[in-house]
Backbone atoms as SQL, in Angstrom:
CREATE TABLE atoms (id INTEGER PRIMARY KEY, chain TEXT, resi INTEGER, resn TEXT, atom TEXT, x REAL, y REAL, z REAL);
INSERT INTO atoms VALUES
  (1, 'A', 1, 'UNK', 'N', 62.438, 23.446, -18.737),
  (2, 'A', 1, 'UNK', 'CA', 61.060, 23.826, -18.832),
  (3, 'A', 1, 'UNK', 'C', 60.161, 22.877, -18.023),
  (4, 'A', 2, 'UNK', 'N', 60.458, 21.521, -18.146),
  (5, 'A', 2, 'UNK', 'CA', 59.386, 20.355, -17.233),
  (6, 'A', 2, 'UNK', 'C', 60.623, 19.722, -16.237),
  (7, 'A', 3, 'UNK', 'N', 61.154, 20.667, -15.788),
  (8, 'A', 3, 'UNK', 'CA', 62.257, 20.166, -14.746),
  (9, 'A', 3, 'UNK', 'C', 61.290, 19.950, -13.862),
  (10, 'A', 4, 'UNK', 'N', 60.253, 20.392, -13.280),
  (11, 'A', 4, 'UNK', 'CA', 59.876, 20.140, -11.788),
  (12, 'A', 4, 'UNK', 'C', 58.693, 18.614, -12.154),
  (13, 'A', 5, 'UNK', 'N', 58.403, 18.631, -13.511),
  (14, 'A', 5, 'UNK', 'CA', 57.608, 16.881, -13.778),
  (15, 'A', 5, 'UNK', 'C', 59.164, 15.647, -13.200),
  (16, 'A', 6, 'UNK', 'N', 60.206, 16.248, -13.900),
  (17, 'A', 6, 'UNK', 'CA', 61.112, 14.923, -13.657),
  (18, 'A', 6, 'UNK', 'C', 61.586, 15.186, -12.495),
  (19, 'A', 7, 'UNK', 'N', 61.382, 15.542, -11.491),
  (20, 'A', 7, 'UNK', 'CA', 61.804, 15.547, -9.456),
  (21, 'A', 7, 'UNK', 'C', 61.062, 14.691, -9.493),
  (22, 'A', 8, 'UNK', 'N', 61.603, 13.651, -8.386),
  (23, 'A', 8, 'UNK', 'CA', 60.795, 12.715, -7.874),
  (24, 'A', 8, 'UNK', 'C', 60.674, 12.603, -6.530),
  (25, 'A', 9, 'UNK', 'N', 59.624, 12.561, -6.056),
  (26, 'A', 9, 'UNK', 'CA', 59.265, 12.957, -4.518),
  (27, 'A', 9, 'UNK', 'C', 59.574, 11.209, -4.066),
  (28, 'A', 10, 'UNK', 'N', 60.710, 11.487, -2.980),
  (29, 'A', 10, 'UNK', 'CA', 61.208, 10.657, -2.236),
  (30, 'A', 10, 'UNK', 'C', 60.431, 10.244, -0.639),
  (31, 'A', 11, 'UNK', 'N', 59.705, 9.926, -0.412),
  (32, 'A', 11, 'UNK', 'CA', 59.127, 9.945, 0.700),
  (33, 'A', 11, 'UNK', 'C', 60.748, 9.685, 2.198),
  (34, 'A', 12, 'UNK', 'N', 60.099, 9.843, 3.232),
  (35, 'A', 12, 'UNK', 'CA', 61.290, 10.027, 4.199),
  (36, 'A', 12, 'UNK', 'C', 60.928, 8.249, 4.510),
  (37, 'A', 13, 'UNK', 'N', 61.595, 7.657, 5.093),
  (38, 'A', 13, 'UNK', 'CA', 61.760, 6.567, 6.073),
  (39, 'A', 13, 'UNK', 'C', 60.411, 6.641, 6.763),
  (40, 'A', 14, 'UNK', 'N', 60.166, 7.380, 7.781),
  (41, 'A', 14, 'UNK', 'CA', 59.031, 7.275, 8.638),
  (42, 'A', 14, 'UNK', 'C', 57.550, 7.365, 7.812),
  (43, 'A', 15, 'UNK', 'N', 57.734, 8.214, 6.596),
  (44, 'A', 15, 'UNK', 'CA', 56.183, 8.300, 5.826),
  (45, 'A', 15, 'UNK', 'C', 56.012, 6.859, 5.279),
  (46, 'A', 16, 'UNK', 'N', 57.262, 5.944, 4.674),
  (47, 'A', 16, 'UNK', 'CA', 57.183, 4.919, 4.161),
  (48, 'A', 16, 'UNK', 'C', 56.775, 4.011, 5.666),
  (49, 'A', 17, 'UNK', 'N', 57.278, 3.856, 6.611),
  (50, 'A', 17, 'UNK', 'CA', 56.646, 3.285, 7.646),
  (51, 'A', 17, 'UNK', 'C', 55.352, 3.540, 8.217),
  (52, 'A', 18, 'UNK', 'N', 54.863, 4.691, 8.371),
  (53, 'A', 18, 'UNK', 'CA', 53.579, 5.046, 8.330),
  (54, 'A', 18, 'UNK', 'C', 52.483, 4.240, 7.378),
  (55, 'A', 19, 'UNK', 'N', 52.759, 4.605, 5.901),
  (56, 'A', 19, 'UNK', 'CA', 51.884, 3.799, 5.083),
  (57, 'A', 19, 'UNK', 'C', 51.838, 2.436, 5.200),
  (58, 'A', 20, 'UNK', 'N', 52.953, 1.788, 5.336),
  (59, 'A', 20, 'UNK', 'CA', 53.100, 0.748, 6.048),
  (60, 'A', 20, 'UNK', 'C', 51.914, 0.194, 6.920),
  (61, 'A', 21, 'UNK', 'N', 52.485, 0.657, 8.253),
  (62, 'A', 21, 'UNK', 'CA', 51.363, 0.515, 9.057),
  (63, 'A', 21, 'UNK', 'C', 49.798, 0.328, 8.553),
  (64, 'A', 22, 'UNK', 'N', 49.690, 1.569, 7.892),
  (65, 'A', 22, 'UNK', 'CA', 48.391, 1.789, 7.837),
  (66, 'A', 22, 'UNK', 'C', 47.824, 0.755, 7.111),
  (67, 'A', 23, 'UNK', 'N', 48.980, 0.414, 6.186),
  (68, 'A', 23, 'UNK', 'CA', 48.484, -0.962, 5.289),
  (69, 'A', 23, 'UNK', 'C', 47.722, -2.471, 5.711),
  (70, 'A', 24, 'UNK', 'N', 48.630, -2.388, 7.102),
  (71, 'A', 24, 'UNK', 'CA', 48.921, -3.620, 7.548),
  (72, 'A', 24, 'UNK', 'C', 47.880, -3.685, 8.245),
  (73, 'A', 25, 'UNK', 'N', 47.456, -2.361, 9.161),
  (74, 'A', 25, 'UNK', 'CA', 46.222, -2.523, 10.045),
  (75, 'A', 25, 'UNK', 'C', 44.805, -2.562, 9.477),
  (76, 'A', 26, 'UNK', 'N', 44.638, -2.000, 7.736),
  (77, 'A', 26, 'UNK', 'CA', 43.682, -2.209, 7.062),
  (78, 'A', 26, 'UNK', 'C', 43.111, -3.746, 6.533),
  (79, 'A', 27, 'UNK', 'N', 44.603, -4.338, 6.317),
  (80, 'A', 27, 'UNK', 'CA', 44.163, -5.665, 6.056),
  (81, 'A', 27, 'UNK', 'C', 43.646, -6.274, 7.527),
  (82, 'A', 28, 'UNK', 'N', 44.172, -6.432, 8.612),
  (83, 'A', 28, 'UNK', 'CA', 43.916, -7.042, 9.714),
  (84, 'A', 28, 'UNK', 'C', 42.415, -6.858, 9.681),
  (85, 'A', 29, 'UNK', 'N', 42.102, -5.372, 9.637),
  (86, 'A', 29, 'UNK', 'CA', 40.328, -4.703, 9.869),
  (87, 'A', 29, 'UNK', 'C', 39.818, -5.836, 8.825),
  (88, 'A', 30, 'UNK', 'N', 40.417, -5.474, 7.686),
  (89, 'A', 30, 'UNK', 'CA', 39.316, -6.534, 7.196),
  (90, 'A', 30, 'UNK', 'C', 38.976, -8.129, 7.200),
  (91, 'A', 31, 'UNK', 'N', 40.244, -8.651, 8.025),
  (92, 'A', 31, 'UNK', 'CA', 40.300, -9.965, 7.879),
  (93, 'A', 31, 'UNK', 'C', 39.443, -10.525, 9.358),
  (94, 'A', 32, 'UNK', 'N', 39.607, -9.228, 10.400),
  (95, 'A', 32, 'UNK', 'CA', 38.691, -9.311, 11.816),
  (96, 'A', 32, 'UNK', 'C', 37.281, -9.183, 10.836),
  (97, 'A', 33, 'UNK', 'N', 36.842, -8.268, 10.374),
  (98, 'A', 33, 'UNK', 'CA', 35.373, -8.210, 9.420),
  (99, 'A', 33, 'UNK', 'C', 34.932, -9.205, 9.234),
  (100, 'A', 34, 'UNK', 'N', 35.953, -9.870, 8.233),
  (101, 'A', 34, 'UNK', 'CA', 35.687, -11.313, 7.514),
  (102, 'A', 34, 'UNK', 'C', 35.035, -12.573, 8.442),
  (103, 'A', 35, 'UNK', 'N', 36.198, -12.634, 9.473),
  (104, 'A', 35, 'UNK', 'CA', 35.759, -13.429, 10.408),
  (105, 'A', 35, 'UNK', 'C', 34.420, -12.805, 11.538),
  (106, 'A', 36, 'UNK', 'N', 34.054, -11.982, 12.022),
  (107, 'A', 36, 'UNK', 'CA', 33.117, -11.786, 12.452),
  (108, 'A', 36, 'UNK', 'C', 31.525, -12.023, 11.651),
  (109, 'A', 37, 'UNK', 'N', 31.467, -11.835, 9.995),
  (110, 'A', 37, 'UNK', 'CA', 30.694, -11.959, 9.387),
  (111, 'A', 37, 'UNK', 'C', 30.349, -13.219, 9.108),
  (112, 'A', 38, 'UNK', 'N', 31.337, -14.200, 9.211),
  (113, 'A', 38, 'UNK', 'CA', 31.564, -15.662, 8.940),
  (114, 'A', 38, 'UNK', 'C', 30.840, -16.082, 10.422),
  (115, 'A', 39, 'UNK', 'N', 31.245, -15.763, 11.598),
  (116, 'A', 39, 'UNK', 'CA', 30.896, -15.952, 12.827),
  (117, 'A', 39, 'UNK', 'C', 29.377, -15.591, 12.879),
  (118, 'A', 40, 'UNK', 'N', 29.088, -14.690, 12.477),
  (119, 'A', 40, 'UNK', 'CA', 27.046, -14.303, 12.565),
  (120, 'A', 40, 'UNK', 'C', 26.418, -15.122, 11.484),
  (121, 'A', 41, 'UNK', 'N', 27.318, -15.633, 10.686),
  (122, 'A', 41, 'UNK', 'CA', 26.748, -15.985, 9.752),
  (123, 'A', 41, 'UNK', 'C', 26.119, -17.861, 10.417),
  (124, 'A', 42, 'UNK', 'N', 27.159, -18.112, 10.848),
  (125, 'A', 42, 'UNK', 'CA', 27.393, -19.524, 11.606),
  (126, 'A', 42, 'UNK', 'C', 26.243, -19.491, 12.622),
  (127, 'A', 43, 'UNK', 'N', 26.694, -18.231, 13.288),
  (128, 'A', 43, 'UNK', 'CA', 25.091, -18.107, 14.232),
  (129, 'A', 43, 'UNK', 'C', 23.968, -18.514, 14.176),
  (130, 'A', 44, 'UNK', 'N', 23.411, -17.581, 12.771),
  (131, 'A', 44, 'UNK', 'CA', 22.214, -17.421, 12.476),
  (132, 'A', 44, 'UNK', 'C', 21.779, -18.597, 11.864),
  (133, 'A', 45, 'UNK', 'N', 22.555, -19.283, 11.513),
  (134, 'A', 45, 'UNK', 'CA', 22.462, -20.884, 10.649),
  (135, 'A', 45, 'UNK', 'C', 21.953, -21.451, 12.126),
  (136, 'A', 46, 'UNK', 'N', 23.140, -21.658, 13.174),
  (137, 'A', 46, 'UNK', 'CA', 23.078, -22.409, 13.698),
  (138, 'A', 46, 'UNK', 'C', 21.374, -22.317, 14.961),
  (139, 'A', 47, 'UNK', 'N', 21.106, -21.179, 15.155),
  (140, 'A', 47, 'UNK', 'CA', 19.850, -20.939, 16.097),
  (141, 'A', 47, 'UNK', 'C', 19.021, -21.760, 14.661),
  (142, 'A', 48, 'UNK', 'N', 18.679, -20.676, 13.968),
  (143, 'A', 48, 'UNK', 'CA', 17.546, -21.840, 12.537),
  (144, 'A', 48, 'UNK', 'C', 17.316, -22.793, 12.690),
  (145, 'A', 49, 'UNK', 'N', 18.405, -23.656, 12.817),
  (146, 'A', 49, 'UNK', 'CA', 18.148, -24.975, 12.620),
  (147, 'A', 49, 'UNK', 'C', 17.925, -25.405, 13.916),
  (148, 'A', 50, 'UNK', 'N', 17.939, -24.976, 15.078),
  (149, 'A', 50, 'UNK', 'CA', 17.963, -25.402, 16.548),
  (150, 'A', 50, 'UNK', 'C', 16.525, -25.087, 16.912),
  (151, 'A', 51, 'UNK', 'N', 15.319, -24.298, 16.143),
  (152, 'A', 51, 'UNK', 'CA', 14.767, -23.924, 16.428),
  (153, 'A', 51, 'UNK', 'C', 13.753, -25.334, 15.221),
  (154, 'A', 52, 'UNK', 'N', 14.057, -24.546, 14.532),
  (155, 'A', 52, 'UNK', 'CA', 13.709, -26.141, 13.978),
  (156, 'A', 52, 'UNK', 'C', 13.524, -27.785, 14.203),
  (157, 'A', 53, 'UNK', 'N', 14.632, -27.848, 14.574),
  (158, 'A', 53, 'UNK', 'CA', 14.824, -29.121, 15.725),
  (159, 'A', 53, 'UNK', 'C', 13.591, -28.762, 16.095),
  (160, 'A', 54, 'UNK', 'N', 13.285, -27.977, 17.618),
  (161, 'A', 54, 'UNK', 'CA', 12.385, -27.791, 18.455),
  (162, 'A', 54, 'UNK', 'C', 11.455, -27.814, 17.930),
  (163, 'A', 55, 'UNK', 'N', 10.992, -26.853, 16.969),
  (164, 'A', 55, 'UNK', 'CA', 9.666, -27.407, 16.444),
  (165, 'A', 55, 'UNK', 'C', 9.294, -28.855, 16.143),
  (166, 'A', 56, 'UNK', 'N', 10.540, -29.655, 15.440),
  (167, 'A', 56, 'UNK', 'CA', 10.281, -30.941, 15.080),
  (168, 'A', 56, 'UNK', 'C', 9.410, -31.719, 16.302),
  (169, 'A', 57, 'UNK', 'N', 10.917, -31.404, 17.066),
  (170, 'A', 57, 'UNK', 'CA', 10.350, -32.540, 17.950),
  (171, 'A', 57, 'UNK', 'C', 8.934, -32.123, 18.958),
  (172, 'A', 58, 'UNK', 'N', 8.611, -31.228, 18.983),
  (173, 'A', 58, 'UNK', 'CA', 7.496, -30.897, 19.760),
  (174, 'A', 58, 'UNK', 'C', 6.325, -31.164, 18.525),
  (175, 'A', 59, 'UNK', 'N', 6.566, -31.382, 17.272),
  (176, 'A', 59, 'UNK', 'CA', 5.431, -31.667, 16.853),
  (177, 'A', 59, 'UNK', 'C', 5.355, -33.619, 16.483),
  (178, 'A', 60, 'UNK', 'N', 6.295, -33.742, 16.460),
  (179, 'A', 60, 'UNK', 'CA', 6.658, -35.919, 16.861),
  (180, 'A', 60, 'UNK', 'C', 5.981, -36.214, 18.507),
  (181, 'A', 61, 'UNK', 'N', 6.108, -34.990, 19.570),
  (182, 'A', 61, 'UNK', 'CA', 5.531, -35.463, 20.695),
  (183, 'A', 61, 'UNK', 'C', 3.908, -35.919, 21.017),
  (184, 'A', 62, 'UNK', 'N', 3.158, -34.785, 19.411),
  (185, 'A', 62, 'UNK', 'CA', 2.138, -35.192, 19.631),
  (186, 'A', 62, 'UNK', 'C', 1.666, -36.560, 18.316),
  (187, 'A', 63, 'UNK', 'N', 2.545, -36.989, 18.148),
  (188, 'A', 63, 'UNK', 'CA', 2.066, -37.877, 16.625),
  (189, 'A', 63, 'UNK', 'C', 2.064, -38.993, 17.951),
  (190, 'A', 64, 'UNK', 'N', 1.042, -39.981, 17.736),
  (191, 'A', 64, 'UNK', 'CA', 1.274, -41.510, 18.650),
  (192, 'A', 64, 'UNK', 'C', 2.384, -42.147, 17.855),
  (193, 'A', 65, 'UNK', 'N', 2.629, -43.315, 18.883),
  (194, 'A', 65, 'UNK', 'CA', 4.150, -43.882, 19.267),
  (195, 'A', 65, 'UNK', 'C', 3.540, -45.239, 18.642),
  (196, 'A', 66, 'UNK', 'N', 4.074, -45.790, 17.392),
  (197, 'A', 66, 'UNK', 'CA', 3.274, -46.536, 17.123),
  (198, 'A', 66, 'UNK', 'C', 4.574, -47.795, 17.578),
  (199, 'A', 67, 'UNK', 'N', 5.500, -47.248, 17.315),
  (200, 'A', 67, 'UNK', 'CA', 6.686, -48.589, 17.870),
  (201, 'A', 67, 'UNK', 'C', 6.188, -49.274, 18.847),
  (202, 'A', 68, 'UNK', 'N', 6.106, -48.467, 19.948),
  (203, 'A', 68, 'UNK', 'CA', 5.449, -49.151, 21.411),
  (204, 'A', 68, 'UNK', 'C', 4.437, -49.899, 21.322),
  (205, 'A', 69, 'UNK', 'N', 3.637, -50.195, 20.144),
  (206, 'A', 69, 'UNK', 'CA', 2.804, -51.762, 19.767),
  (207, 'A', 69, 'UNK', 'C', 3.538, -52.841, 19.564),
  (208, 'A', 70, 'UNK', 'N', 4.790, -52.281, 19.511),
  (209, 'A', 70, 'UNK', 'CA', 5.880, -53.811, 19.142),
  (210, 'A', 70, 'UNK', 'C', 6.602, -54.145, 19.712),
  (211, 'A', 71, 'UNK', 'N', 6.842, -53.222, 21.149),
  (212, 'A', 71, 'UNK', 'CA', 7.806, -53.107, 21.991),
  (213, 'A', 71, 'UNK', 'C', 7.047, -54.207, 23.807),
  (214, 'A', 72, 'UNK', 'N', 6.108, -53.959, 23.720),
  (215, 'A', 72, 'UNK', 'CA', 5.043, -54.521, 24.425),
  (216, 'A', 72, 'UNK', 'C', 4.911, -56.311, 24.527),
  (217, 'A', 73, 'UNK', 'N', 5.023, -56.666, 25.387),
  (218, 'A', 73, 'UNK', 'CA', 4.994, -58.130, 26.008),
  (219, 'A', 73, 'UNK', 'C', 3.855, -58.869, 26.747);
């Protein structure tokens, strides 16, 4: 009566290699993801703070140099 519940579908060689694959190239996708997101992420840190810098120092260019009272002979 439930003969066709207890068959068990055997996949062939090549479907098991297939999924395979597909497995393998999903993780890769996501591990390229990973690292690209890590990479913009590094980016966007890294301009910020470069821009920053720049502001710094363009606003130290206009503060006077008070060292150079001590540097003087």
């Amino acid at each position: 009566m439930f003969e066709h519940l207890l068959r068990r579908y055997e996949p062939s060689p090549q479907e098991v290699l297939e999924v395979l694959e597909m497995h393998q190239l999903s993780i890769e996708f996501r591990q390229e993801q990973h690292y690209r997101d890590a990479l913009e992420t590094y980016c966007e840190d890294h301009y910020r703070l470069a821009q920053q810098h720049q502001a710094d120092h363009a606003a130290m260019q206009n503060e006077p140099n008070f060292f150079a009272l001590f540097w003087r002979k």
